[in-house]
């Protein structure tokens, strides 16, 4: 088992090959090399690579450059949306399936469920897709839900050869316990159904930097998978530092440590590169303040705040007060300081009153924001209101406390005003973002979830405590994902007062 046997299995005539691939053990290398070898031999068909994130699409695009139309790289939601869009009337959805999915609660899950039923009841559609994609590589398949998995297996039943890579220890699962059990069962069933099952087991990510750290990471994965603890009391490998400090912040999502315990944390942040990881979005914002706003937040590709803003605007177009409230909610998602008490309630009240009263100071400036929404109670008015807000943050002292933590998302909300239709604008902005392939800065703060698939020279994990890592399957996976991102240096900031059961300290 290992590199050679996996490479041979991928290139075999087997119709279903399943590979368990721990992070850093060469999964992308194996998948991309197989694609380069096989794609030219498929005649009129294309090799399809299905991922779960746009970041993974970017990585595979770089590794398969030069193959042109021989290889098609898609997110699985993107493929499902294309199928659903082509047969939208048959499954009772509007023509713009993507826009509908963004607006509806659990929209993407509903589209996947309807598409799975469509392919089951209409095997000719699956057969057409199998002819178009005779070979499919499924990346990070542990993140596929039941319907996404059913869609892939429908294509397999119709004739597509599948090469599935997955790591059950990288599934950061947010569903119910029953869904988690069902996911584990799907993985077991998939391995049993495979014509060939194999495992990657060589820590290539660390080979040229910190091989000891790589071996330790795989041992940590094995311990977490078996329900045990990661031992921090034994001799630590080169590259791993454990710093003990408790979070003394009183507010929810806040982060702070005692003054005498900050030096090692700040020292690591002064290096040339660093990715700071944490478990929750609220803590990301607090960490930015803790580091004096020297480290930007990694925004990734997803724009949940902007998607929610557009959905609210579509429902409440023509209602200025509701759009003012939507603007306030959007600011809470991308910034701090523009709180209801400091700004938002006043803005909503001014819009409610038509921004007609004579005001001075901050209320007068808020009226200059609100008038844009009153003049155009749609996405364009909101975009102009946000643009005015950006001007005020830059120039007015009473807005100095407003901090934009997600500048790209904030800028894209303003760009939305250039489009006649909000949904079309969002789709075009997302397309441009995908094409531009935003790169991770040399230093950044990120949630663990957004860091999936990334690797970085130096990583700091804050905070290893009971709040971030309870003794659940999801927390075990989350901890392993965090541990496996660093190639050279890894610092764990560990709590003794609120210790997690996943670490032996």
PDB file of C-alpha atoms in Angstrom, residues 39-258:
ATOM      1  CA  UNK A  39      -7.162  12.647 -20.344  1.00  0.00           C
ATOM      2  CA  UNK A  40      -5.487  12.607 -23.794  1.00  0.00           C
ATOM      3  CA  UNK A  41      -6.775   9.058 -24.414  1.00  0.00           C
ATOM      4  CA  UNK A  42     -10.486   9.771 -23.900  1.00  0.00           C
ATOM      5  CA  UNK A  43     -11.359  10.717 -27.473  1.00  0.00           C
ATOM      6  CA  UNK A  44     -14.372  13.027 -27.498  1.00  0.00           C
ATOM      7  CA  UNK A  45     -14.892  12.612 -23.769  1.00  0.00           C
ATOM      8  CA  UNK A  46     -13.427  14.754 -21.032  1.00  0.00           C
ATOM      9  CA  UNK A  47     -11.890  13.875 -17.703  1.00  0.00           C
ATOM     10  CA  UNK A  48     -13.937  15.578 -14.974  1.00  0.00           C
ATOM     11  CA  UNK A  49     -12.386  16.632 -11.676  1.00  0.00           C
ATOM     12  CA  UNK A  50     -14.996  17.362  -9.002  1.00  0.00           C
ATOM     13  CA  UNK A  51     -13.974  19.323  -5.912  1.00  0.00           C
ATOM     14  CA  UNK A  52     -15.845  20.936  -3.043  1.00  0.00           C
ATOM     15  CA  UNK A  53     -14.097  24.324  -3.042  1.00  0.00           C
ATOM     16  CA  UNK A  54     -12.961  26.842  -5.611  1.00  0.00           C
ATOM     17  CA  UNK A  55      -9.528  26.841  -3.956  1.00  0.00           C
ATOM     18  CA  UNK A  56      -9.169  23.137  -4.794  1.00  0.00           C
ATOM     19  CA  UNK A  57     -10.260  23.876  -8.368  1.00  0.00           C
ATOM     20  CA  UNK A  58      -7.411  26.387  -8.573  1.00  0.00           C
ATOM     21  CA  UNK A  59      -4.865  23.842  -7.340  1.00  0.00           C
ATOM     22  CA  UNK A  60      -5.942  21.204  -9.850  1.00  0.00           C
ATOM     23  CA  UNK A  61      -6.037  23.805 -12.629  1.00  0.00           C
ATOM     24  CA  UNK A  62      -2.411  24.639 -11.923  1.00  0.00           C
ATOM     25  CA  UNK A  63      -1.389  20.984 -11.829  1.00  0.00           C
ATOM     26  CA  UNK A  64      -3.165  20.105 -15.118  1.00  0.00           C
ATOM     27  CA  UNK A  65      -2.233  23.222 -17.083  1.00  0.00           C
ATOM     28  CA  UNK A  66      -1.831  22.573 -20.790  1.00  0.00           C
ATOM     29  CA  UNK A  67      -4.536  19.938 -21.140  1.00  0.00           C
ATOM     30  CA  UNK A  68      -7.117  22.471 -22.311  1.00  0.00           C
ATOM     31  CA  UNK A  69     -10.601  21.085 -22.889  1.00  0.00           C
ATOM     32  CA  UNK A  70      -9.416  17.534 -22.195  1.00  0.00           C
ATOM     33  CA  UNK A  71      -9.939  18.223 -18.497  1.00  0.00           C
ATOM     34  CA  UNK A  72     -12.896  19.966 -16.896  1.00  0.00           C
ATOM     35  CA  UNK A  73     -12.570  21.079 -13.277  1.00  0.00           C
ATOM     36  CA  UNK A  74     -15.748  21.934 -11.378  1.00  0.00           C
ATOM     37  CA  UNK A  75     -17.070  22.230  -7.872  1.00  0.00           C
ATOM     38  CA  UNK A  76     -19.688  19.573  -7.314  1.00  0.00           C
ATOM     39  CA  UNK A  77     -22.259  22.289  -6.572  1.00  0.00           C
ATOM     40  CA  UNK A  78     -21.353  23.875  -9.903  1.00  0.00           C
ATOM     41  CA  UNK A  79     -21.967  20.629 -11.793  1.00  0.00           C
ATOM     42  CA  UNK A  80     -25.241  20.029  -9.971  1.00  0.00           C
ATOM     43  CA  UNK A  81     -26.353  23.573 -10.742  1.00  0.00           C
ATOM     44  CA  UNK A  82     -25.618  23.071 -14.444  1.00  0.00           C
ATOM     45  CA  UNK A  83     -27.631  19.833 -14.567  1.00  0.00           C
ATOM     46  CA  UNK A  84     -30.500  21.379 -12.604  1.00  0.00           C
ATOM     47  CA  UNK A  85     -30.468  24.454 -14.832  1.00  0.00           C
ATOM     48  CA  UNK A  86     -30.747  22.352 -17.977  1.00  0.00           C
ATOM     49  CA  UNK A  87     -33.749  20.468 -16.580  1.00  0.00           C
ATOM     50  CA  UNK A  88     -35.163  23.129 -14.296  1.00  0.00           C
ATOM     51  CA  UNK A  89     -38.742  22.769 -15.483  1.00  0.00           C
ATOM     52  CA  UNK A  90     -38.677  19.032 -14.891  1.00  0.00           C
ATOM     53  CA  UNK A  91     -37.645  19.491 -11.263  1.00  0.00           C
ATOM     54  CA  UNK A  92     -39.776  22.554 -10.539  1.00  0.00           C
ATOM     55  CA  UNK A  93     -37.054  25.200 -10.273  1.00  0.00           C
ATOM     56  CA  UNK A  94     -36.636  28.607 -11.960  1.00  0.00           C
ATOM     57  CA  UNK A  95     -34.228  29.029 -14.857  1.00  0.00           C
ATOM     58  CA  UNK A  96     -31.555  30.730 -12.727  1.00  0.00           C
ATOM     59  CA  UNK A  97     -31.012  27.849 -10.328  1.00  0.00           C
ATOM     60  CA  UNK A  98     -27.898  29.393  -8.759  1.00  0.00           C
ATOM     61  CA  UNK A  99     -29.680  32.604  -7.805  1.00  0.00           C
ATOM     62  CA  UNK A 100     -32.597  30.634  -6.385  1.00  0.00           C
ATOM     63  CA  UNK A 101     -30.272  28.431  -4.327  1.00  0.00           C
ATOM     64  CA  UNK A 102     -28.535  31.463  -2.822  1.00  0.00           C
ATOM     65  CA  UNK A 103     -31.818  33.028  -1.760  1.00  0.00           C
ATOM     66  CA  UNK A 104     -33.484  29.957  -0.290  1.00  0.00           C
ATOM     67  CA  UNK A 105     -32.712  28.410   3.060  1.00  0.00           C
ATOM     68  CA  UNK A 106     -30.796  25.163   2.318  1.00  0.00           C
ATOM     69  CA  UNK A 107     -31.128  26.049  -1.368  1.00  0.00           C
ATOM     70  CA  UNK A 108     -28.094  24.108  -2.552  1.00  0.00           C
ATOM     71  CA  UNK A 109     -29.166  21.034  -0.599  1.00  0.00           C
ATOM     72  CA  UNK A 110     -32.632  21.198  -2.191  1.00  0.00           C
ATOM     73  CA  UNK A 111     -31.116  21.497  -5.680  1.00  0.00           C
ATOM     74  CA  UNK A 112     -28.868  18.488  -4.995  1.00  0.00           C
ATOM     75  CA  UNK A 113     -31.813  16.430  -3.743  1.00  0.00           C
ATOM     76  CA  UNK A 114     -33.945  17.247  -6.784  1.00  0.00           C
ATOM     77  CA  UNK A 115     -31.037  16.525  -9.143  1.00  0.00           C
ATOM     78  CA  UNK A 116     -30.358  13.168  -7.497  1.00  0.00           C
ATOM     79  CA  UNK A 117     -33.991  12.184  -8.012  1.00  0.00           C
ATOM     80  CA  UNK A 118     -33.854  13.434 -11.610  1.00  0.00           C
ATOM     81  CA  UNK A 119     -30.875  11.212 -12.472  1.00  0.00           C
ATOM     82  CA  UNK A 120     -32.375   8.200 -10.699  1.00  0.00           C
ATOM     83  CA  UNK A 121     -35.683   8.510 -12.519  1.00  0.00           C
ATOM     84  CA  UNK A 122     -34.140   9.444 -15.878  1.00  0.00           C
ATOM     85  CA  UNK A 123     -31.101   7.188 -16.458  1.00  0.00           C
ATOM     86  CA  UNK A 124     -30.727   8.506 -20.006  1.00  0.00           C
ATOM     87  CA  UNK A 125     -29.562  11.849 -18.587  1.00  0.00           C
ATOM     88  CA  UNK A 126     -26.940  10.079 -16.485  1.00  0.00           C
ATOM     89  CA  UNK A 127     -25.870   8.071 -19.555  1.00  0.00           C
ATOM     90  CA  UNK A 128     -25.393  11.270 -21.554  1.00  0.00           C
ATOM     91  CA  UNK A 129     -23.246  12.737 -18.780  1.00  0.00           C
ATOM     92  CA  UNK A 130     -21.250   9.504 -18.501  1.00  0.00           C
ATOM     93  CA  UNK A 131     -20.475   9.705 -22.231  1.00  0.00           C
ATOM     94  CA  UNK A 132     -19.351  13.284 -21.786  1.00  0.00           C
ATOM     95  CA  UNK A 133     -17.290  12.399 -18.692  1.00  0.00           C
ATOM     96  CA  UNK A 134     -16.037   8.801 -19.048  1.00  0.00           C
ATOM     97  CA  UNK A 135     -13.582   9.317 -16.160  1.00  0.00           C
ATOM     98  CA  UNK A 136     -14.342  11.308 -13.008  1.00  0.00           C
ATOM     99  CA  UNK A 137     -11.943  12.170 -10.191  1.00  0.00           C
ATOM    100  CA  UNK A 138     -13.769  13.031  -6.963  1.00  0.00           C
ATOM    101  CA  UNK A 139     -11.658  15.140  -4.620  1.00  0.00           C
ATOM    102  CA  UNK A 140     -12.295  15.355  -0.836  1.00  0.00           C
ATOM    103  CA  UNK A 141     -15.315  13.092  -1.188  1.00  0.00           C
ATOM    104  CA  UNK A 142     -15.731  12.925   2.588  1.00  0.00           C
ATOM    105  CA  UNK A 143     -17.442  16.313   2.255  1.00  0.00           C
ATOM    106  CA  UNK A 144     -20.110  14.983  -0.140  1.00  0.00           C
ATOM    107  CA  UNK A 145     -23.573  14.787   1.369  1.00  0.00           C
ATOM    108  CA  UNK A 146     -25.946  11.923   0.632  1.00  0.00           C
ATOM    109  CA  UNK A 147     -27.431  13.523  -2.492  1.00  0.00           C
ATOM    110  CA  UNK A 148     -24.080  14.635  -3.900  1.00  0.00           C
ATOM    111  CA  UNK A 149     -22.799  11.103  -3.386  1.00  0.00           C
ATOM    112  CA  UNK A 150     -25.910   9.665  -5.062  1.00  0.00           C
ATOM    113  CA  UNK A 151     -25.378  11.899  -8.103  1.00  0.00           C
ATOM    114  CA  UNK A 152     -21.778  10.756  -8.502  1.00  0.00           C
ATOM    115  CA  UNK A 153     -22.804   7.120  -8.141  1.00  0.00           C
ATOM    116  CA  UNK A 154     -25.567   7.611 -10.738  1.00  0.00           C
ATOM    117  CA  UNK A 155     -22.909   8.649 -13.237  1.00  0.00           C
ATOM    118  CA  UNK A 156     -20.822   5.652 -12.233  1.00  0.00           C
ATOM    119  CA  UNK A 157     -23.790   3.314 -12.765  1.00  0.00           C
ATOM    120  CA  UNK A 158     -24.271   4.902 -16.199  1.00  0.00           C
ATOM    121  CA  UNK A 159     -20.704   4.111 -17.238  1.00  0.00           C
ATOM    122  CA  UNK A 160     -18.234   6.633 -15.759  1.00  0.00           C
ATOM    123  CA  UNK A 161     -15.069   5.286 -14.176  1.00  0.00           C
ATOM    124  CA  UNK A 162     -14.612   6.816 -10.721  1.00  0.00           C
ATOM    125  CA  UNK A 163     -11.424   7.655  -8.877  1.00  0.00           C
ATOM    126  CA  UNK A 164     -12.447   8.790  -5.398  1.00  0.00           C
ATOM    127  CA  UNK A 165     -10.102  10.426  -2.893  1.00  0.00           C
ATOM    128  CA  UNK A 166     -11.295  11.069   0.645  1.00  0.00           C
ATOM    129  CA  UNK A 167     -10.100  11.445   4.194  1.00  0.00           C
ATOM    130  CA  UNK A 168     -12.803  10.869   6.814  1.00  0.00           C
ATOM    131  CA  UNK A 169     -10.585  12.712   9.292  1.00  0.00           C
ATOM    132  CA  UNK A 170     -10.952  15.926   7.288  1.00  0.00           C
ATOM    133  CA  UNK A 171     -14.724  16.019   7.379  1.00  0.00           C
ATOM    134  CA  UNK A 172     -15.602  19.021   9.515  1.00  0.00           C
ATOM    135  CA  UNK A 173     -19.215  18.009   9.931  1.00  0.00           C
ATOM    136  CA  UNK A 174     -21.886  20.444  11.110  1.00  0.00           C
ATOM    137  CA  UNK A 175     -24.925  18.193  10.785  1.00  0.00           C
ATOM    138  CA  UNK A 176     -26.745  16.014  13.289  1.00  0.00           C
ATOM    139  CA  UNK A 177     -25.340  12.909  14.924  1.00  0.00           C
ATOM    140  CA  UNK A 178     -27.571  10.789  12.681  1.00  0.00           C
ATOM    141  CA  UNK A 179     -26.111  12.481   9.593  1.00  0.00           C
ATOM    142  CA  UNK A 180     -22.596  11.880  10.887  1.00  0.00           C
ATOM    143  CA  UNK A 181     -23.341   8.180  11.387  1.00  0.00           C
ATOM    144  CA  UNK A 182     -24.853   7.997   7.894  1.00  0.00           C
ATOM    145  CA  UNK A 183     -21.751   9.632   6.426  1.00  0.00           C
ATOM    146  CA  UNK A 184     -19.483   7.108   8.126  1.00  0.00           C
ATOM    147  CA  UNK A 185     -21.653   4.290   6.795  1.00  0.00           C
ATOM    148  CA  UNK A 186     -21.471   5.684   3.240  1.00  0.00           C
ATOM    149  CA  UNK A 187     -17.691   5.664   3.475  1.00  0.00           C
ATOM    150  CA  UNK A 188     -17.651   2.066   4.720  1.00  0.00           C
ATOM    151  CA  UNK A 189     -20.060   0.990   1.988  1.00  0.00           C
ATOM    152  CA  UNK A 190     -17.999   2.811  -0.644  1.00  0.00           C
ATOM    153  CA  UNK A 191     -14.801   1.063   0.420  1.00  0.00           C
ATOM    154  CA  UNK A 192     -16.581  -2.300   0.362  1.00  0.00           C
ATOM    155  CA  UNK A 193     -18.000  -1.622  -3.106  1.00  0.00           C
ATOM    156  CA  UNK A 194     -14.689  -0.503  -4.587  1.00  0.00           C
ATOM    157  CA  UNK A 195     -12.950  -2.648  -7.164  1.00  0.00           C
ATOM    158  CA  UNK A 196      -9.763  -1.446  -5.513  1.00  0.00           C
ATOM    159  CA  UNK A 197      -9.245   0.312  -2.163  1.00  0.00           C
ATOM    160  CA  UNK A 198      -5.884   1.750  -1.144  1.00  0.00           C
ATOM    161  CA  UNK A 199      -4.340   4.283   1.231  1.00  0.00           C
ATOM    162  CA  UNK A 200      -1.701   6.986   0.884  1.00  0.00           C
ATOM    163  CA  UNK A 201       0.657   6.924   3.838  1.00  0.00           C
ATOM    164  CA  UNK A 202       3.749   9.016   3.058  1.00  0.00           C
ATOM    165  CA  UNK A 203       3.894  12.571   4.532  1.00  0.00           C
ATOM    166  CA  UNK A 204       5.185  14.303   1.390  1.00  0.00           C
ATOM    167  CA  UNK A 205       4.141  17.792   2.548  1.00  0.00           C
ATOM    168  CA  UNK A 206       6.913  17.789   5.152  1.00  0.00           C
ATOM    169  CA  UNK A 207       9.582  15.780   3.297  1.00  0.00           C
ATOM    170  CA  UNK A 208      11.841  18.722   2.442  1.00  0.00           C
ATOM    171  CA  UNK A 209      11.095  20.866   5.496  1.00  0.00           C
ATOM    172  CA  UNK A 210      10.287  19.031   8.738  1.00  0.00           C
ATOM    173  CA  UNK A 211       9.992  15.256   8.227  1.00  0.00           C
ATOM    174  CA  UNK A 212       9.674  14.694  11.990  1.00  0.00           C
ATOM    175  CA  UNK A 213       6.676  17.026  12.089  1.00  0.00           C
ATOM    176  CA  UNK A 214       5.100  15.098   9.237  1.00  0.00           C
ATOM    177  CA  UNK A 215       5.481  11.758  10.969  1.00  0.00           C
ATOM    178  CA  UNK A 216       4.116  13.257  14.196  1.00  0.00           C
ATOM    179  CA  UNK A 217       1.089  14.660  12.331  1.00  0.00           C
ATOM    180  CA  UNK A 218       0.209  11.233  10.947  1.00  0.00           C
ATOM    181  CA  UNK A 219       0.535   9.727  14.429  1.00  0.00           C
ATOM    182  CA  UNK A 220      -1.744  12.468  15.764  1.00  0.00           C
ATOM    183  CA  UNK A 221      -4.266  11.638  13.046  1.00  0.00           C
ATOM    184  CA  UNK A 222      -4.212   7.958  13.996  1.00  0.00           C
ATOM    185  CA  UNK A 223      -4.721   8.787  17.678  1.00  0.00           C
ATOM    186  CA  UNK A 224      -7.649  11.104  16.972  1.00  0.00           C
ATOM    187  CA  UNK A 225      -9.246   8.619  14.588  1.00  0.00           C
ATOM    188  CA  UNK A 226      -9.009   5.891  17.235  1.00  0.00           C
ATOM    189  CA  UNK A 227     -10.720   8.090  19.844  1.00  0.00           C
ATOM    190  CA  UNK A 228      -7.511   8.785  21.764  1.00  0.00           C
ATOM    191  CA  UNK A 229      -5.470  11.845  22.665  1.00  0.00           C
ATOM    192  CA  UNK A 230      -2.633  13.671  20.942  1.00  0.00           C
ATOM    193  CA  UNK A 231       0.263  13.338  23.390  1.00  0.00           C
ATOM    194  CA  UNK A 232       2.001  16.646  24.120  1.00  0.00           C
ATOM    195  CA  UNK A 233       3.895  15.276  27.137  1.00  0.00           C
ATOM    196  CA  UNK A 234       6.327  13.148  25.123  1.00  0.00           C
ATOM    197  CA  UNK A 235       9.297  14.533  23.199  1.00  0.00           C
ATOM    198  CA  UNK A 236       7.983  16.942  20.604  1.00  0.00           C
ATOM    199  CA  UNK A 237       9.220  16.834  17.005  1.00  0.00           C
ATOM    200  CA  UNK A 238      11.349  19.569  15.487  1.00  0.00           C
ATOM    201  CA  UNK A 239       9.108  22.370  14.298  1.00  0.00           C
ATOM    202  CA  UNK A 240       6.395  21.927  16.951  1.00  0.00           C
ATOM    203  CA  UNK A 241       6.058  24.379  19.858  1.00  0.00           C
ATOM    204  CA  UNK A 242       3.453  24.204  22.618  1.00  0.00           C
ATOM    205  CA  UNK A 243       2.687  27.443  24.462  1.00  0.00           C
ATOM    206  CA  UNK A 244       0.369  27.296  27.473  1.00  0.00           C
ATOM    207  CA  UNK A 245      -1.962  30.261  27.933  1.00  0.00           C
ATOM    208  CA  UNK A 246      -5.605  30.722  28.874  1.00  0.00           C
ATOM    209  CA  UNK A 247      -8.076  33.025  27.188  1.00  0.00           C
ATOM    210  CA  UNK A 248      -8.939  35.737  29.730  1.00  0.00           C
ATOM    211  CA  UNK A 249     -11.342  37.719  27.509  1.00  0.00           C
ATOM    212  CA  UNK A 250     -14.769  38.075  29.082  1.00  0.00           C
ATOM    213  CA  UNK A 251     -16.841  38.837  25.979  1.00  0.00           C
ATOM    214  CA  UNK A 252     -18.246  36.139  23.718  1.00  0.00           C
ATOM    215  CA  UNK A 253     -15.798  35.358  20.909  1.00  0.00           C
ATOM    216  CA  UNK A 254     -13.123  37.540  22.441  1.00  0.00           C
ATOM    217  CA  UNK A 255      -9.477  36.582  22.802  1.00  0.00           C
ATOM    218  CA  UNK A 256      -6.801  37.820  25.149  1.00  0.00           C
ATOM    219  CA  UNK A 257      -4.050  36.287  27.275  1.00  0.00           C
ATOM    220  CA  UNK A 258      -2.140  37.563  30.277  1.00  0.00           C
TER     221      UNK A 258
END
